[in-house]
PDB file of C-alpha atoms in Angstrom:
ATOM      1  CA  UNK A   1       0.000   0.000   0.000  1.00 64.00           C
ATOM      2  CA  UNK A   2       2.649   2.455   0.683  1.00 72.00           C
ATOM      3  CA  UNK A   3       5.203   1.169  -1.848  1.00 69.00           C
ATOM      4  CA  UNK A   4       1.913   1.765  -4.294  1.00 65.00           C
ATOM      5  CA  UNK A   5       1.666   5.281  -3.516  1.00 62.00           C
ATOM      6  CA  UNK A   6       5.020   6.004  -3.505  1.00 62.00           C
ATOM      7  CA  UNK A   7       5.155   5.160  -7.043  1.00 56.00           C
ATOM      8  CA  UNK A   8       2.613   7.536  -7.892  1.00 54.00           C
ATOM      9  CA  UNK A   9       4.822  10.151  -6.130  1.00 50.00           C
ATOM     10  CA  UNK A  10       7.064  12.622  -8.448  1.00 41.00           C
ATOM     11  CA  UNK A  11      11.253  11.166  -7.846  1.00 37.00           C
ATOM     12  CA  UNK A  12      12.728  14.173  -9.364  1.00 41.00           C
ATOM     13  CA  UNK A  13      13.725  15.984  -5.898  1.00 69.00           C
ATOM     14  CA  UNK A  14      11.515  15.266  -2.964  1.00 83.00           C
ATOM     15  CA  UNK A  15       8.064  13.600  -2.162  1.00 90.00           C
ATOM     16  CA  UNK A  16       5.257  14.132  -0.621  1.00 94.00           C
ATOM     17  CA  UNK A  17       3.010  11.279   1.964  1.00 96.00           C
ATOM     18  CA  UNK A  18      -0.098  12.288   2.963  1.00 96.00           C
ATOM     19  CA  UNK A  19      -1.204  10.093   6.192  1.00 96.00           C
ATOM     20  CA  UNK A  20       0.085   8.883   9.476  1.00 97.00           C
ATOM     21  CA  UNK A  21       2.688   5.473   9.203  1.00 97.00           C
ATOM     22  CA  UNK A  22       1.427   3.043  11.710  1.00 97.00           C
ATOM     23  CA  UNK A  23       3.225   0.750  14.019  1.00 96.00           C
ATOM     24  CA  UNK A  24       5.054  -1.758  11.613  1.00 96.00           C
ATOM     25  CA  UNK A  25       4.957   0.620   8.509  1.00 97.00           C
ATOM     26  CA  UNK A  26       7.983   1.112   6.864  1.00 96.00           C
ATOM     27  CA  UNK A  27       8.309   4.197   4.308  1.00 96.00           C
ATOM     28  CA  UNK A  28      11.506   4.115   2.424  1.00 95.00           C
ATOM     29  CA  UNK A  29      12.665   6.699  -0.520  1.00 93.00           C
ATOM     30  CA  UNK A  30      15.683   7.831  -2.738  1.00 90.00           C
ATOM     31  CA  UNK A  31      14.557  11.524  -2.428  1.00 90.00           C
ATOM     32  CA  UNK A  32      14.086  14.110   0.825  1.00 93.00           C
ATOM     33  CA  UNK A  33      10.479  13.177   1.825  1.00 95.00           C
ATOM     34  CA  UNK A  34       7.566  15.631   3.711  1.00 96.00           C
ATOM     35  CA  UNK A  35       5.011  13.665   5.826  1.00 97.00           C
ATOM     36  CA  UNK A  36       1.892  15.258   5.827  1.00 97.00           C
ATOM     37  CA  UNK A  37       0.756  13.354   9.190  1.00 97.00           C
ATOM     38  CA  UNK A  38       2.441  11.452  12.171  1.00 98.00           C
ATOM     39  CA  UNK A  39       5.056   8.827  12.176  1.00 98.00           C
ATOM     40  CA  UNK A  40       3.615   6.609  15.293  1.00 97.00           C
ATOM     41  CA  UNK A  41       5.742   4.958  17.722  1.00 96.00           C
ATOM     42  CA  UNK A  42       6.690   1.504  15.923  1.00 97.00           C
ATOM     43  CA  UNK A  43       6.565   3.088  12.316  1.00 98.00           C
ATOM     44  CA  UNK A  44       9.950   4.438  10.770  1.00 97.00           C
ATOM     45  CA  UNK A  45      10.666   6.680   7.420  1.00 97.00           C
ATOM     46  CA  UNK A  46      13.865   5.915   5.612  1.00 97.00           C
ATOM     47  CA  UNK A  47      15.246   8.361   3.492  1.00 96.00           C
ATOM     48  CA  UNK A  48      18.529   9.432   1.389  1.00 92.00           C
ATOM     49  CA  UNK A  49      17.602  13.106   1.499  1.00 92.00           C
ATOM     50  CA  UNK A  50      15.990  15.236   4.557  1.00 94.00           C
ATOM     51  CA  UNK A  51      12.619  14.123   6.294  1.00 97.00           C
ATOM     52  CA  UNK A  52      10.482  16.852   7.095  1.00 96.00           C
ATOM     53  CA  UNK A  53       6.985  15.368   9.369  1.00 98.00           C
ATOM     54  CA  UNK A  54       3.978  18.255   9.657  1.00 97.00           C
ATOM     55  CA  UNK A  55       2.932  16.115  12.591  1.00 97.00           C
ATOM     56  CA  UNK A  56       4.347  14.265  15.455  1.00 97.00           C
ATOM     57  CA  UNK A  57       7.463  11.963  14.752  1.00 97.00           C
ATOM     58  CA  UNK A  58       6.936   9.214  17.801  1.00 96.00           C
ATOM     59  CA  UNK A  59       8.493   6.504  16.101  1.00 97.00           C
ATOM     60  CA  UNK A  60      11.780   5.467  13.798  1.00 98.00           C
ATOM     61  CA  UNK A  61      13.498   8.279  11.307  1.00 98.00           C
ATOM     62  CA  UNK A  62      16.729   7.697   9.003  1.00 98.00           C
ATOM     63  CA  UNK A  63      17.376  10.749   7.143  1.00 96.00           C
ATOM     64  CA  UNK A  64      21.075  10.458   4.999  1.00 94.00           C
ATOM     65  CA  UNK A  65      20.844   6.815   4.856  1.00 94.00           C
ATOM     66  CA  UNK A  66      23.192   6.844   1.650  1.00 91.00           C
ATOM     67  CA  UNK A  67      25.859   8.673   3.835  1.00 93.00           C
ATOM     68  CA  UNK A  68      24.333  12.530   3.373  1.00 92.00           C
ATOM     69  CA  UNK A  69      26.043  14.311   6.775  1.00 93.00           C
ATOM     70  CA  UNK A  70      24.037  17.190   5.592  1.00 92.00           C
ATOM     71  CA  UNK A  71      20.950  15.672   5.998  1.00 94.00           C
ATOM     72  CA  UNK A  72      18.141  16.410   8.580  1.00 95.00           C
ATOM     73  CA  UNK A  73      15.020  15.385  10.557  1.00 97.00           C
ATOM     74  CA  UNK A  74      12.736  17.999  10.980  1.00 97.00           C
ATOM     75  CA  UNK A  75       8.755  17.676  13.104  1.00 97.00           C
ATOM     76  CA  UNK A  76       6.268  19.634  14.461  1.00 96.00           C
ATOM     77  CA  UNK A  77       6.279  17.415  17.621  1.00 95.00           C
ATOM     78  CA  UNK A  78       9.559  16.107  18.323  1.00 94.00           C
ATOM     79  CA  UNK A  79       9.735  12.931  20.344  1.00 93.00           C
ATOM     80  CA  UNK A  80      11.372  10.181  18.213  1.00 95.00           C
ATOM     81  CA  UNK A  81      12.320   6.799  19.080  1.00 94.00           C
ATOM     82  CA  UNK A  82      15.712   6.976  17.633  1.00 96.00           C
ATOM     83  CA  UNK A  83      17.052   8.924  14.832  1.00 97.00           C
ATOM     84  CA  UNK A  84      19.719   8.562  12.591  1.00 97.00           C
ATOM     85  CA  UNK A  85      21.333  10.757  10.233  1.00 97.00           C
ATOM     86  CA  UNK A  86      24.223   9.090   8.078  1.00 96.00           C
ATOM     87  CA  UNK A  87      26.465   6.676  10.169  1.00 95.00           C
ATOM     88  CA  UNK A  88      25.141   8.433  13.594  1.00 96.00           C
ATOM     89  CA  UNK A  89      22.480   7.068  15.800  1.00 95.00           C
ATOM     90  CA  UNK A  90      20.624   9.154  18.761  1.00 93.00           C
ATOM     91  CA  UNK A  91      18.058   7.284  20.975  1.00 87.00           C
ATOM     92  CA  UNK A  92      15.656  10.274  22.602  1.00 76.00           C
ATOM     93  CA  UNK A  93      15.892  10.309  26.322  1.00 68.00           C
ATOM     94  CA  UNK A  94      14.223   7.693  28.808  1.00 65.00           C
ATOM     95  CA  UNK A  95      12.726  11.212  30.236  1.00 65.00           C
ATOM     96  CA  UNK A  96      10.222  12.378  27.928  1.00 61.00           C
ATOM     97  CA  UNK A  97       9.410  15.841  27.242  1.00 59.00           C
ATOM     98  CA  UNK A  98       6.427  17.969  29.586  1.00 61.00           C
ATOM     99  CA  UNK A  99       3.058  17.721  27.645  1.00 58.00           C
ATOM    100  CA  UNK A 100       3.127  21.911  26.959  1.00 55.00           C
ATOM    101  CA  UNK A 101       7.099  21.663  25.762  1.00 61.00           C
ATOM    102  CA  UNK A 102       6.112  20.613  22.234  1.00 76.00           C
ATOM    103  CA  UNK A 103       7.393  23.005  19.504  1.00 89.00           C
ATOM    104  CA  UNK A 104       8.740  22.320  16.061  1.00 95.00           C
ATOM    105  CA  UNK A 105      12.243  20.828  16.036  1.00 95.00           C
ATOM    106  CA  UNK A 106      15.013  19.854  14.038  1.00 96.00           C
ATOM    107  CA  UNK A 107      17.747  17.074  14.624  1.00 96.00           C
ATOM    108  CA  UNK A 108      21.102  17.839  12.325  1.00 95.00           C
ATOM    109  CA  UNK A 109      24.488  16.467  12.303  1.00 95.00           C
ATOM    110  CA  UNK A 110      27.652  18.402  13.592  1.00 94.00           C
ATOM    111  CA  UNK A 111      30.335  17.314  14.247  1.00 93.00           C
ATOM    112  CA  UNK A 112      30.019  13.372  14.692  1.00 94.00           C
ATOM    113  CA  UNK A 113      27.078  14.125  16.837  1.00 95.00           C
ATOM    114  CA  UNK A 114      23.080  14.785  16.703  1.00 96.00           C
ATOM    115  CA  UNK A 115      21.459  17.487  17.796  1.00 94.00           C
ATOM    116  CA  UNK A 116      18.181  18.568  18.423  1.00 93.00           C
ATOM    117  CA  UNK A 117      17.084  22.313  18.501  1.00 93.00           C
ATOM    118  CA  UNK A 118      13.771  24.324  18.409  1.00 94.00           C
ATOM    119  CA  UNK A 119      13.461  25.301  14.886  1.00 92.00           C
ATOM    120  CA  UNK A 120      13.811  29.272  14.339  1.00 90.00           C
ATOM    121  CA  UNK A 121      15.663  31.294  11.941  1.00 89.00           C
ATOM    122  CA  UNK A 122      19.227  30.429  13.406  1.00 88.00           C
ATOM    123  CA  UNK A 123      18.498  27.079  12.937  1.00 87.00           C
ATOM    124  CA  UNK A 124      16.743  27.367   9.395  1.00 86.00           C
ATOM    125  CA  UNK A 125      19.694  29.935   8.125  1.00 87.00           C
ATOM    126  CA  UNK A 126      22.550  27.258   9.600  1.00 86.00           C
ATOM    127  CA  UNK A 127      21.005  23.871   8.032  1.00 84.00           C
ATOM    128  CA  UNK A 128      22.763  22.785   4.660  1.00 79.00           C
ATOM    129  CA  UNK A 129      20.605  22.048   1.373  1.00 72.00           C
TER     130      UNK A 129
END
């Protein structure tokens, strides 16, 4: 079903998914991808490019996975599972965040490490295309 609609989806530079990936879903693509939805927790996106979620990433995302440092992860509601970006894995902490802390966030890759930071022009201005 997803592979399906995926092929429907333009390859030239990025893609668009319209609904929320369910526990066990797997949505993989050559391109940057933007999830119109929420990843749930059990679900994971796999891209080569950047992964952009207007919803809630709960579950799984691999942005870079053909080696792209300059990739990124970027939600509405941050509060992954793990990411990974590249060769670099970040697990989100045992801790979760206070109900009223969600903002939009971005996780990027700097210096052999991932980071996570509210999203605002600094942020926006500093991320590589």
């Amino acid at each position: 079903t997803i592979d399906e609609r995926l092929m429907e989806l333009n390859h030239a530079t990025g893609q668009f998914y319209k609904g929320n990936l369910r526990s066990g879903q797997v949505l993989e693509t050559e391109t940057s991808i933007i999830v119109i939805g929420d990843v749930n927790p059990g679900a994971s996106i796999v891209s080569k490019g950047n992964i952009v979620i207007l919803g809630s990433l709960k579950g799984t995302a691999f942005a870079g996975a053909s080696g792209n440092e300059d990739a990124f992860v970027l939600a509405l509601d941050m509060a992954p599972v793990q990411i990974r970006i590249a060769d670099t894995i970040a697990r989100s902490p045992d801790k979760p965040a206070r109900e009223g802390a969600r903002e939009p966030k971005v996780a990027f890759l700097e210096d052999g490490n991932i980071y996570i930071e509210p999203l605002g022009r600094k942020t926006i201005r500093d991320l590589r295309l």
